[in-house]
Amino acid sequence: MTMSAAAPPTVADHHNDGEEHRAGDSDQFHVLDDRAEPGRPRRSAGGAVWGRSGQQASRQRSRTYTSEAETGRRSGPMPEPNHRLRTARERCPSSVTPGQGMSRSELAEGVNAWLWATTSRRYDLDGHHIAKYERGVVRFPIGPYRAALQAVLGAASDAELGFTASPRRTPSPAPAGRSDCPWSTDGVLAAVEETARSEVLNRRDALRSGAVAAGIGLLGPLQGWLEPMAGWSARAGAALSVAEVEAIEQVVVVFRGWRSVGSGLGRGAVVGQLADVTDRLHGTPDGDLTRRVYLAAAELAKIAGSMAFDAGAHRLAQEHYVHAVQLAKAACADSFAAVAIAALARQSYDAGEAGDGLELVQLAQHGTRRTGTPGLRAMLATREAWGYAQQGRVYAFHRAVGAAEDAFAEQLANTEPRWLRGLDDAELAGTIGARFRDLSRHDPTQAVHAEAYIGRALDHRSPDRPRNRAMDLVGLARVYLLTGEPDRACALVGDALPLFDHRHPGRLARKLGDFDREAIRYADVPAVRETQTRLRDLVSA
């Protein structure tokens, strides 16, 4: 599939012959005119709502995995209901309603509990998915769900539950002892495809899933990153061509451009492209070309995660970030995997889970301790400092900042991988300054360092990065709120507002919302009242 970088790409119809096979005799993905859903807005203490409103949500063309029964457009026979699965479920007694059969929600909960007990991995099957299985919309769920359904319902085989694989593909055999392992090649692809299908089939629910996993639910699925990837020896599918690989990489370039300008468009297209790429990777033998495509898939997963994060779909963002780590592992790109883990750590910090964030960063540092470039070590050290700042650990924070600056000073020109080249002098200074601001909430004497570092970032910011400059201005304004200088703070916000893009508010909108909330204690200052009014007018425009 090729795509022009001059305009947002369109996604061509494509046969879905993956393991989780959908009904309909064409089995195609249909491209629907879908309206982007806004993320859950954040409401400031002053009443302003931050984030895209429904009116700002742009119409986009996105791939959705829909059967004819769901779209209402008949181009083939209706799916055949799975009576065997429904009968098996209703035969099991309900634990909630005596005398009744097990409900779909009870079955889904039982499946998730069995998978957690046997794999230490969290799954999110729900009653809606069970209904799709019973209607025949999904004829062959992924391996973990089939195994769990057999265990919960007391079935001896897939056939007893009415599950039949696509005649066009028999699932690849799993390596011995690693059946459906999420850190095997086939397990990674199955997990990515399940998340993609779940997102596009239940887009509204996915966007509303704001709760984030924490503790073992977040850290457990990542432990396999430190082990060798299994499953290559069993793969004997068609090899990739150079032309295919270059076309896929060009698509990633396009989506990377969308992300770099803060585009709120196209997450459905990104997820659809990710599904295309993982579908093509099924069975491909190990080799340089295959690993390049795994890396392209990892980049798509990380882009989808960042888009979900910006939309407020935090649990979905976590899933995409974890998949980015897994795909990068298959690509032997530990550096990119560490960057994806760092994105998960940032999300934990935003959720107030400093302990989880630090464990994630330390996992990334341990996994790249022998191979990490100076740029990677510098970036990970700034993420480590973030956690210490949230915890108020002054000595540990200064040690981590020193490590970041020392590693950054070791960089040689043009030696860092593409995904680390954005860490220049201005970005490092702005990042450290923001973390000093966090630390100054515990120790006000640290605010002077925050002011110095963010000022240095503003001095070095490139003019072609207005969003970053606006973030620096708002960050410095928040420092002045901490130091009791609300007039200076409001002046800086006034400088940032002309750089605000209504079409792509993203994180800048959230930072302005943070300023609005933090400025409440200065509500009697005329400049603060005027600035808050401007901010709320900006949101309602």
Coordinates of C-alpha atoms in Angstrom, one line a residue:
M1 CA 0.0 0.0 0.0
T2 CA 1.5 3.4 -1.0
M3 CA 0.4 6.7 0.2
S4 CA 1.2 10.3 -0.8
A5 CA 2.7 12.6 1.8
A6 CA 1.0 15.5 0.2
A7 CA -2.5 14.8 1.7
P8 CA -4.0 12.6 4.4
P9 CA -4.0 9.0 3.2
T10 CA -7.0 7.0 2.3
V11 CA -7.2 3.4 3.4
A12 CA -8.0 0.9 0.7
D13 CA -10.3 -2.1 1.4
H14 CA -8.4 -5.1 2.4
H15 CA -9.2 -8.8 3.2
N16 CA -9.3 -9.7 6.9
D17 CA -8.0 -13.2 7.0
G18 CA -6.4 -12.9 10.4
E19 CA -7.0 -15.3 13.2
E20 CA -10.0 -13.6 14.6
H21 CA -12.2 -14.0 11.6
R22 CA -15.3 -12.0 10.9
A23 CA -18.5 -13.0 9.1
G24 CA -19.6 -12.0 5.6
D25 CA -18.6 -13.6 2.4
S26 CA -16.3 -10.8 1.3
D27 CA -14.8 -10.3 4.8
Q28 CA -13.6 -6.9 3.9
F29 CA -12.9 -3.9 6.0
H30 CA -15.4 -1.2 5.1
V31 CA -14.3 2.4 5.1
L32 CA -17.0 4.5 6.8
D33 CA -17.4 8.2 7.2
D34 CA -16.8 8.4 10.9
R35 CA -17.0 11.5 13.2
A36 CA -14.0 11.7 15.6
E37 CA -15.0 11.5 19.2
P38 CA -13.5 14.0 21.6
G39 CA -11.6 12.8 24.6
R40 CA -13.0 13.2 28.0
P41 CA -12.5 17.0 28.7
R42 CA -10.8 18.2 31.8
R43 CA -12.7 20.9 33.7
S44 CA -10.7 23.5 35.6
A45 CA -11.6 24.8 39.0
G46 CA -12.8 27.9 37.3
G47 CA -15.3 26.0 35.1
A48 CA -13.4 26.1 31.7
V49 CA -13.4 22.8 29.8
W50 CA -10.1 21.9 28.1
G51 CA -9.8 19.6 25.1
R52 CA -11.6 19.3 21.8
S53 CA -15.3 19.9 21.8
G54 CA -17.7 17.9 19.7
Q55 CA -17.9 20.9 17.4
Q56 CA -14.2 20.9 16.9
A57 CA -14.0 17.2 16.2
S58 CA -13.2 16.9 12.5
R59 CA -14.8 14.4 10.2
Q60 CA -12.4 11.8 9.0
R61 CA -12.2 8.7 7.0
S62 CA -11.2 5.8 9.1
R63 CA -11.0 2.1 8.7
T64 CA -13.6 0.1 10.8
Y65 CA -13.9 -3.6 11.1
T66 CA -17.6 -3.9 10.5
S67 CA -19.8 -6.8 9.3
E68 CA -22.8 -6.2 7.0
A69 CA -25.1 -6.8 10.0
E70 CA -23.6 -3.8 11.8
T71 CA -23.5 -1.4 8.9
G72 CA -27.0 -2.3 7.5
R73 CA -25.5 -2.6 4.0
R74 CA -26.0 -6.1 2.6
S75 CA -23.3 -7.4 0.2
G76 CA -23.3 -11.0 1.4
P77 CA -25.1 -13.4 3.7
M78 CA -25.8 -12.5 7.3
P79 CA -23.5 -14.1 9.9
E80 CA -24.6 -17.5 11.2
P81 CA -25.4 -17.3 15.0
N82 CA -23.1 -19.4 17.2
H83 CA -25.8 -21.5 19.0
R84 CA -23.2 -23.8 20.5
L85 CA -21.5 -21.0 22.5
R86 CA -24.8 -19.6 23.7
T87 CA -26.1 -23.0 24.7
A88 CA -22.8 -23.7 26.6
R89 CA -23.1 -20.3 28.4
E90 CA -26.8 -20.8 29.4
R91 CA -26.0 -24.3 30.6
C92 CA -23.7 -22.8 33.3
P93 CA -25.5 -21.5 36.4
S94 CA -25.4 -17.9 37.2
S95 CA -23.6 -16.9 40.4
V96 CA -25.7 -13.7 40.6
T97 CA -29.3 -14.9 39.7
P98 CA -30.2 -18.3 41.1
G99 CA -32.0 -20.6 38.7
Q100 CA -30.7 -18.6 35.7
G101 CA -27.9 -19.3 33.2
M102 CA -24.7 -17.4 33.2
S103 CA -25.0 -13.9 31.7
R104 CA -22.7 -12.7 29.0
S105 CA -21.1 -10.2 31.5
E106 CA -20.5 -13.0 34.0
L107 CA -18.9 -15.1 31.3
A108 CA -16.6 -12.2 30.3
E109 CA -15.6 -11.7 33.9
G110 CA -14.8 -15.4 34.3
V111 CA -12.7 -15.3 31.1
N112 CA -10.7 -12.3 32.4
A113 CA -10.2 -13.9 35.8
W114 CA -9.0 -17.1 34.3
L115 CA -6.5 -15.3 32.0
W116 CA -5.2 -13.3 34.9
A117 CA -4.8 -16.4 37.1
T118 CA -3.0 -18.3 34.3
T119 CA -1.0 -15.6 32.5
S120 CA -0.6 -12.7 35.0
R121 CA -1.8 -10.5 32.1
R122 CA -4.9 -8.3 32.2
Y123 CA -7.5 -8.8 29.5
D124 CA -10.7 -6.7 29.0
L125 CA -13.2 -8.9 27.4
D126 CA -16.8 -7.7 28.1
G127 CA -20.3 -8.8 27.5
H128 CA -20.5 -6.9 24.2
H129 CA -17.6 -9.1 22.8
I130 CA -19.4 -12.2 24.0
A131 CA -22.6 -11.0 22.2
K132 CA -20.5 -10.6 19.0
Y133 CA -19.2 -14.2 19.4
E134 CA -22.7 -15.5 19.9
R135 CA -24.1 -13.6 16.9
G136 CA -21.4 -15.0 14.7
V137 CA -19.9 -11.6 13.9
V138 CA -16.6 -12.9 15.2
R139 CA -16.2 -16.6 14.3
F140 CA -12.7 -17.4 15.7
P141 CA -11.5 -15.3 18.7
I142 CA -7.8 -15.1 19.5
G143 CA -6.2 -18.0 21.2
P144 CA -6.2 -16.7 24.8
Y145 CA -9.9 -16.0 24.7
R146 CA -10.7 -19.4 23.1
A147 CA -8.6 -21.2 25.8
A148 CA -10.3 -19.3 28.6
L149 CA -13.8 -19.8 27.2
Q150 CA -13.1 -23.6 27.1
A151 CA -11.9 -23.6 30.7
V152 CA -14.8 -21.5 32.0
L153 CA -17.5 -23.4 30.1
G154 CA -16.0 -26.8 30.5
A155 CA -15.5 -27.4 26.8
A156 CA -12.9 -29.8 25.4
S157 CA -12.3 -28.1 22.0
D158 CA -13.0 -25.0 19.9
A159 CA -15.5 -27.0 17.9
E160 CA -17.6 -27.6 21.0
L161 CA -18.1 -23.9 21.3
G162 CA -18.8 -23.4 17.6
F163 CA -15.5 -21.7 16.8
T164 CA -14.1 -22.4 13.3
A165 CA -11.0 -21.0 11.8
S166 CA -10.9 -19.2 8.4
P167 CA -10.4 -21.7 5.6
R168 CA -7.9 -19.3 4.1
R169 CA -5.5 -19.4 7.1
T170 CA -4.7 -21.9 9.8
P171 CA -3.2 -20.2 12.8
S172 CA 0.6 -20.7 13.0
P173 CA 1.7 -23.2 15.5
A174 CA 3.1 -21.7 18.7
P175 CA 6.6 -22.6 19.9
A176 CA 6.7 -25.4 22.4
G177 CA 5.8 -24.2 25.9
R178 CA 4.9 -20.7 24.7
S179 CA 1.3 -21.1 23.3
D180 CA -0.2 -17.6 22.7
C181 CA 2.6 -16.0 24.7
P182 CA 2.4 -12.2 24.3
W183 CA 6.2 -12.1 23.9
S184 CA 6.3 -14.5 21.0
T185 CA 6.0 -13.3 17.5
D186 CA 2.5 -14.7 16.9
G187 CA 1.4 -13.6 20.4
V188 CA 2.5 -10.0 19.8
L189 CA 0.6 -9.9 16.5
A190 CA -2.5 -11.4 18.0
A191 CA -2.5 -8.9 20.9
V192 CA -2.1 -5.9 18.6
E193 CA -4.9 -7.1 16.3
E194 CA -7.2 -7.6 19.2
T195 CA -6.7 -4.1 20.5
A196 CA -7.1 -2.7 17.0
R197 CA -10.4 -4.5 16.4
S198 CA -11.7 -3.7 19.9
E199 CA -11.0 0.0 19.3
V200 CA -12.7 0.4 16.0
L201 CA -15.6 -1.9 16.9
N202 CA -16.2 -0.1 20.2
R203 CA -14.7 3.4 19.4
R204 CA -17.0 5.3 21.8
D205 CA -16.4 3.0 24.7
A206 CA -12.6 3.0 24.0
L207 CA -12.5 6.8 24.2
R208 CA -14.4 6.8 27.5
S209 CA -12.0 4.3 29.1
G210 CA -10.0 6.9 31.0
A211 CA -8.9 4.7 33.9
V212 CA -5.3 3.6 33.7
A213 CA -3.7 0.3 34.7
A214 CA -1.3 0.5 37.7
G215 CA 1.0 -1.7 39.6
I216 CA 1.3 -5.3 38.5
G217 CA -1.5 -4.7 35.9
L218 CA 0.9 -2.2 34.1
L219 CA 4.3 -3.6 34.9
G220 CA 3.6 -7.3 34.6
P221 CA 3.0 -7.4 30.8
L222 CA 6.3 -5.7 30.2
Q223 CA 8.6 -8.1 32.0
G224 CA 9.0 -10.2 28.9
W225 CA 11.0 -7.3 27.3
L226 CA 14.0 -8.6 29.2
E227 CA 13.8 -12.1 27.7
P228 CA 14.5 -13.3 24.1
M229 CA 11.6 -13.1 21.6
A230 CA 10.3 -16.6 20.9
G231 CA 8.5 -17.9 17.8
W232 CA 10.8 -17.2 14.8
S233 CA 11.6 -20.8 14.1
A234 CA 8.0 -21.8 13.4
R235 CA 7.4 -19.1 10.8
A236 CA 7.4 -20.1 7.2
G237 CA 5.2 -17.6 5.4
A238 CA 5.8 -15.4 2.4
A239 CA 8.8 -13.1 2.7
L240 CA 8.5 -9.4 2.4
S241 CA 9.8 -7.5 -0.7
V242 CA 11.9 -4.4 -0.6
A243 CA 9.2 -2.5 -2.3
E244 CA 6.6 -3.6 0.3
V245 CA 8.8 -2.6 3.1
E246 CA 9.6 0.9 1.7
A247 CA 5.9 1.5 1.0
I248 CA 5.1 0.7 4.6
E249 CA 7.9 2.9 5.9
Q250 CA 6.6 5.8 3.8
V251 CA 3.2 5.5 5.3
V252 CA 4.7 5.7 8.8
V253 CA 6.5 8.9 7.7
V254 CA 3.2 10.4 6.7
F255 CA 1.6 9.5 10.1
R256 CA 4.6 10.7 11.9
G257 CA 4.2 14.1 10.3
W258 CA 0.6 14.2 11.4
R259 CA 1.7 13.5 14.9
S260 CA 4.5 16.1 14.9
V261 CA 2.1 18.9 14.0
G262 CA -0.4 17.9 16.7
S263 CA -3.0 16.7 14.3
G264 CA -6.1 15.5 16.0
L265 CA -7.1 13.7 12.8
G266 CA -6.6 10.2 11.7
R267 CA -6.3 7.9 14.7
G268 CA -8.7 5.5 13.0
A269 CA -6.5 5.5 9.9
V270 CA -3.4 4.9 12.1
V271 CA -5.0 2.0 13.8
G272 CA -6.3 0.6 10.5
Q273 CA -2.8 0.8 9.0
L274 CA -1.4 -0.9 12.1
A275 CA -3.8 -3.7 11.5
D276 CA -2.8 -4.0 7.9
V277 CA 0.9 -4.2 8.8
T278 CA 0.5 -6.8 11.5
D279 CA -1.7 -8.9 9.2
R280 CA 1.1 -8.9 6.6
L281 CA 3.6 -9.9 9.2
H282 CA 1.9 -13.2 10.0
G283 CA 4.3 -16.0 9.2
T284 CA 7.0 -13.8 7.7
P285 CA 10.4 -15.4 8.4
D286 CA 13.0 -13.6 10.4
G287 CA 15.3 -11.2 8.6
D288 CA 16.3 -7.6 8.1
L289 CA 13.2 -6.7 6.0
T290 CA 10.8 -8.3 8.5
R291 CA 12.4 -6.5 11.4
R292 CA 12.1 -3.2 9.5
V293 CA 8.4 -3.8 9.2
Y294 CA 8.1 -4.8 12.9
L295 CA 9.7 -1.4 13.7
A296 CA 7.3 0.4 11.4
A297 CA 4.4 -1.3 13.3
A298 CA 6.0 -0.3 16.6
E299 CA 6.0 3.3 15.4
L300 CA 2.4 3.1 14.4
A301 CA 1.4 1.7 17.7
K302 CA 3.3 4.5 19.6
I303 CA 1.6 7.1 17.4
A304 CA -1.8 5.6 18.1
G305 CA -1.0 5.6 21.8
S306 CA 0.0 9.3 21.8
M307 CA -3.2 10.1 19.9
A308 CA -5.3 8.2 22.4
F309 CA -3.5 9.9 25.2
D310 CA -4.3 13.3 23.8
A311 CA -7.9 12.3 23.4
G312 CA -8.1 11.2 27.1
A313 CA -8.4 7.5 26.3
H314 CA -5.7 6.6 28.8
R315 CA -6.3 2.9 29.1
L316 CA -6.3 2.5 25.3
A317 CA -3.1 4.6 25.1
Q318 CA -1.4 2.2 27.6
E319 CA -2.4 -0.8 25.4
H320 CA -0.9 0.8 22.3
Y321 CA 2.3 1.8 24.1
V322 CA 2.7 -1.8 25.4
H323 CA 2.2 -3.1 21.9
A324 CA 4.9 -0.6 20.7
V325 CA 7.3 -2.1 23.1
Q326 CA 6.5 -5.7 22.0
L327 CA 6.8 -4.9 18.3
A328 CA 10.0 -3.0 18.8
K329 CA 11.3 -6.1 20.7
A330 CA 10.5 -8.3 17.7
A331 CA 12.4 -5.7 15.6
C332 CA 15.5 -5.9 17.8
A333 CA 15.0 -2.1 18.3
D334 CA 15.6 -1.9 22.1
S335 CA 16.1 1.8 21.9
F336 CA 12.7 2.4 20.4
A337 CA 11.2 0.0 22.9
A338 CA 12.8 2.0 25.7
V339 CA 11.2 5.2 24.3
A340 CA 7.8 3.6 24.3
I341 CA 8.3 2.5 27.9
A342 CA 9.3 6.1 28.7
A343 CA 5.9 7.2 27.2
L344 CA 4.2 4.8 29.6
A345 CA 6.1 6.4 32.4
R346 CA 5.1 9.9 31.4
Q347 CA 1.5 8.7 31.4
S348 CA 1.9 7.3 34.9
Y349 CA 3.3 10.6 36.1
D350 CA 0.4 12.4 34.6
A351 CA -1.9 10.1 36.5
G352 CA 0.0 10.8 39.8
E353 CA 1.5 7.3 39.9
A354 CA 5.2 8.3 40.5
G355 CA 6.2 4.9 41.8
D356 CA 4.9 3.1 38.7
G357 CA 6.6 5.7 36.5
L358 CA 10.0 5.2 38.2
E359 CA 9.7 1.4 37.9
L360 CA 9.0 1.7 34.2
V361 CA 12.0 4.0 33.6
Q362 CA 14.3 1.7 35.6
L363 CA 13.0 -1.2 33.5
A364 CA 13.9 0.7 30.4
Q365 CA 17.3 1.7 31.8
H366 CA 18.1 -1.9 32.8
G367 CA 17.1 -3.3 29.4
T368 CA 19.4 -0.8 27.5
R369 CA 22.2 -0.6 30.0
R370 CA 24.7 -2.1 27.5
T371 CA 23.4 -0.7 24.3
G372 CA 21.8 2.7 25.2
T373 CA 23.2 5.7 23.3
P374 CA 24.0 9.0 25.1
G375 CA 20.7 10.5 23.9
L376 CA 18.7 7.6 25.2
R377 CA 20.4 7.7 28.5
A378 CA 19.8 11.4 28.8
M379 CA 16.1 11.1 28.0
L380 CA 15.6 8.2 30.4
A381 CA 17.4 10.2 33.1
T382 CA 15.0 13.1 32.7
R383 CA 12.1 10.7 33.1
E384 CA 13.7 9.3 36.2
A385 CA 14.1 12.9 37.5
W386 CA 10.4 13.5 36.9
G387 CA 9.4 10.7 39.3
Y388 CA 11.8 12.0 42.0
A389 CA 10.3 15.5 41.6
Q390 CA 6.8 14.2 42.1
Q391 CA 8.0 12.4 45.3
G392 CA 9.9 15.4 46.5
R393 CA 13.3 13.6 46.6
V394 CA 15.6 16.5 46.1
Y395 CA 19.0 14.7 46.2
A396 CA 17.8 11.9 43.9
F397 CA 16.4 14.5 41.5
H398 CA 19.6 16.5 41.3
R399 CA 21.6 13.2 40.7
A400 CA 19.3 12.2 37.8
V401 CA 19.5 15.7 36.3
G402 CA 23.3 15.6 36.5
A403 CA 23.2 12.1 34.8
A404 CA 21.0 13.5 32.0
E405 CA 23.3 16.5 31.3
D406 CA 26.4 14.3 31.4
A407 CA 24.9 11.8 29.0
F408 CA 23.7 14.6 26.7
A409 CA 27.2 16.1 26.6
E410 CA 28.5 12.8 25.3
Q411 CA 26.4 12.9 22.1
L412 CA 28.2 13.0 18.8
A413 CA 26.6 14.7 15.8
N414 CA 24.2 12.5 13.8
T415 CA 24.7 9.4 15.8
E416 CA 21.4 9.1 17.5
P417 CA 18.4 7.1 16.0
R418 CA 15.7 9.1 14.4
W419 CA 13.3 8.9 17.4
L420 CA 15.9 10.6 19.7
R421 CA 17.0 13.5 17.5
G422 CA 14.4 15.8 18.9
L423 CA 16.3 16.0 22.2
D424 CA 18.3 19.1 21.5
D425 CA 19.6 21.8 23.9
A426 CA 16.2 23.6 24.1
E427 CA 14.2 20.4 24.7
L428 CA 16.6 19.2 27.4
A429 CA 16.5 22.6 29.2
G430 CA 12.7 22.9 28.9
T431 CA 12.2 19.3 30.2
I432 CA 14.5 19.8 33.2
G433 CA 13.0 23.2 33.9
A434 CA 9.5 21.7 34.0
R435 CA 10.7 19.0 36.4
F436 CA 12.3 21.6 38.7
R437 CA 8.9 23.3 38.8
D438 CA 7.4 20.0 40.0
L439 CA 10.1 19.7 42.6
S440 CA 9.5 23.3 43.8
R441 CA 6.0 22.3 45.0
H442 CA 7.8 20.3 47.7
D443 CA 10.8 22.6 48.1
P444 CA 10.1 26.3 47.0
T445 CA 13.9 27.0 46.8
Q446 CA 14.1 24.9 43.6
A447 CA 11.9 27.4 41.7
V448 CA 14.9 29.6 40.8
H449 CA 16.3 26.6 38.9
A450 CA 13.1 26.1 37.0
E451 CA 13.1 29.7 35.9
A452 CA 16.7 29.5 34.7
Y453 CA 16.2 26.3 32.7
I454 CA 13.0 27.2 31.0
G455 CA 14.4 30.6 30.2
R456 CA 17.4 28.8 28.5
A457 CA 14.9 26.7 26.6
L458 CA 13.1 29.8 25.3
D459 CA 16.4 31.3 24.2
H460 CA 17.3 28.2 22.2
R461 CA 13.9 27.2 20.8
S462 CA 13.8 27.1 17.0
P463 CA 11.2 29.4 15.5
D464 CA 9.7 26.5 13.5
R465 CA 8.5 24.9 16.7
P466 CA 5.8 27.3 18.0
R467 CA 4.0 24.6 20.0
N468 CA 7.1 23.9 22.0
R469 CA 7.7 27.6 22.6
A470 CA 4.1 28.0 23.8
M471 CA 4.6 25.1 26.2
D472 CA 7.7 26.8 27.5
L473 CA 5.9 30.1 28.0
V474 CA 3.1 28.5 29.9
G475 CA 5.5 26.4 31.9
L476 CA 7.4 29.5 33.0
A477 CA 4.2 31.3 33.8
R478 CA 3.3 28.4 36.2
V479 CA 6.7 28.9 37.9
Y480 CA 5.8 32.5 38.5
L481 CA 2.6 31.5 40.1
L482 CA 4.6 29.4 42.5
T483 CA 6.9 32.3 43.3
G484 CA 4.1 34.7 43.9
E485 CA 4.4 36.8 40.7
P486 CA 0.9 36.5 39.0
D487 CA 1.3 39.6 36.8
R488 CA 4.5 38.2 35.2
A489 CA 2.8 34.8 34.8
C490 CA -0.2 36.4 33.0
A491 CA 2.0 38.3 30.7
L492 CA 3.7 35.1 29.6
V493 CA 0.3 33.4 29.0
G494 CA -0.7 36.3 26.9
D495 CA 2.4 35.7 24.8
A496 CA 1.5 32.0 24.4
L497 CA -2.1 32.4 23.4
P498 CA -1.4 33.6 19.8
L499 CA 0.4 30.3 19.3
F500 CA -2.6 28.2 20.3
D501 CA -4.1 26.2 17.5
H502 CA -7.9 25.6 17.9
R503 CA -7.8 22.7 15.5
H504 CA -5.2 20.8 17.5
P505 CA -5.3 21.9 21.2
G506 CA -3.7 18.7 22.5
R507 CA -1.4 19.1 25.5
L508 CA -1.1 22.8 25.3
A509 CA -4.8 23.0 26.1
R510 CA -4.2 20.9 29.2
K511 CA -1.3 23.0 30.3
L512 CA -3.4 26.1 30.0
G513 CA -6.1 24.3 32.0
D514 CA -3.5 23.6 34.7
F515 CA -2.5 27.3 34.7
D516 CA -6.2 28.3 35.0
R517 CA -6.6 26.0 38.0
E518 CA -3.4 27.0 39.7
A519 CA -4.2 30.7 39.3
I520 CA -7.4 30.5 41.3
R521 CA -5.6 31.5 44.5
Y522 CA -4.8 34.9 42.8
A523 CA -8.4 35.4 41.6
D524 CA -8.4 38.9 43.2
V525 CA -5.6 40.1 40.9
P526 CA -7.0 42.0 37.9
A527 CA -4.5 40.5 35.5
V528 CA -5.4 37.0 36.6
R529 CA -9.2 37.6 36.2
E530 CA -8.6 39.0 32.7
T531 CA -6.4 36.1 31.7
Q532 CA -8.8 33.5 33.0
T533 CA -11.6 35.2 31.0
R534 CA -9.5 35.1 27.9
L535 CA -8.7 31.4 28.4
R536 CA -12.4 30.5 28.8
D537 CA -13.3 32.6 25.8
L538 CA -10.6 30.7 23.9
V539 CA -12.2 27.4 24.8
S540 CA -15.7 28.4 23.9
A541 CA -14.7 29.9 20.6

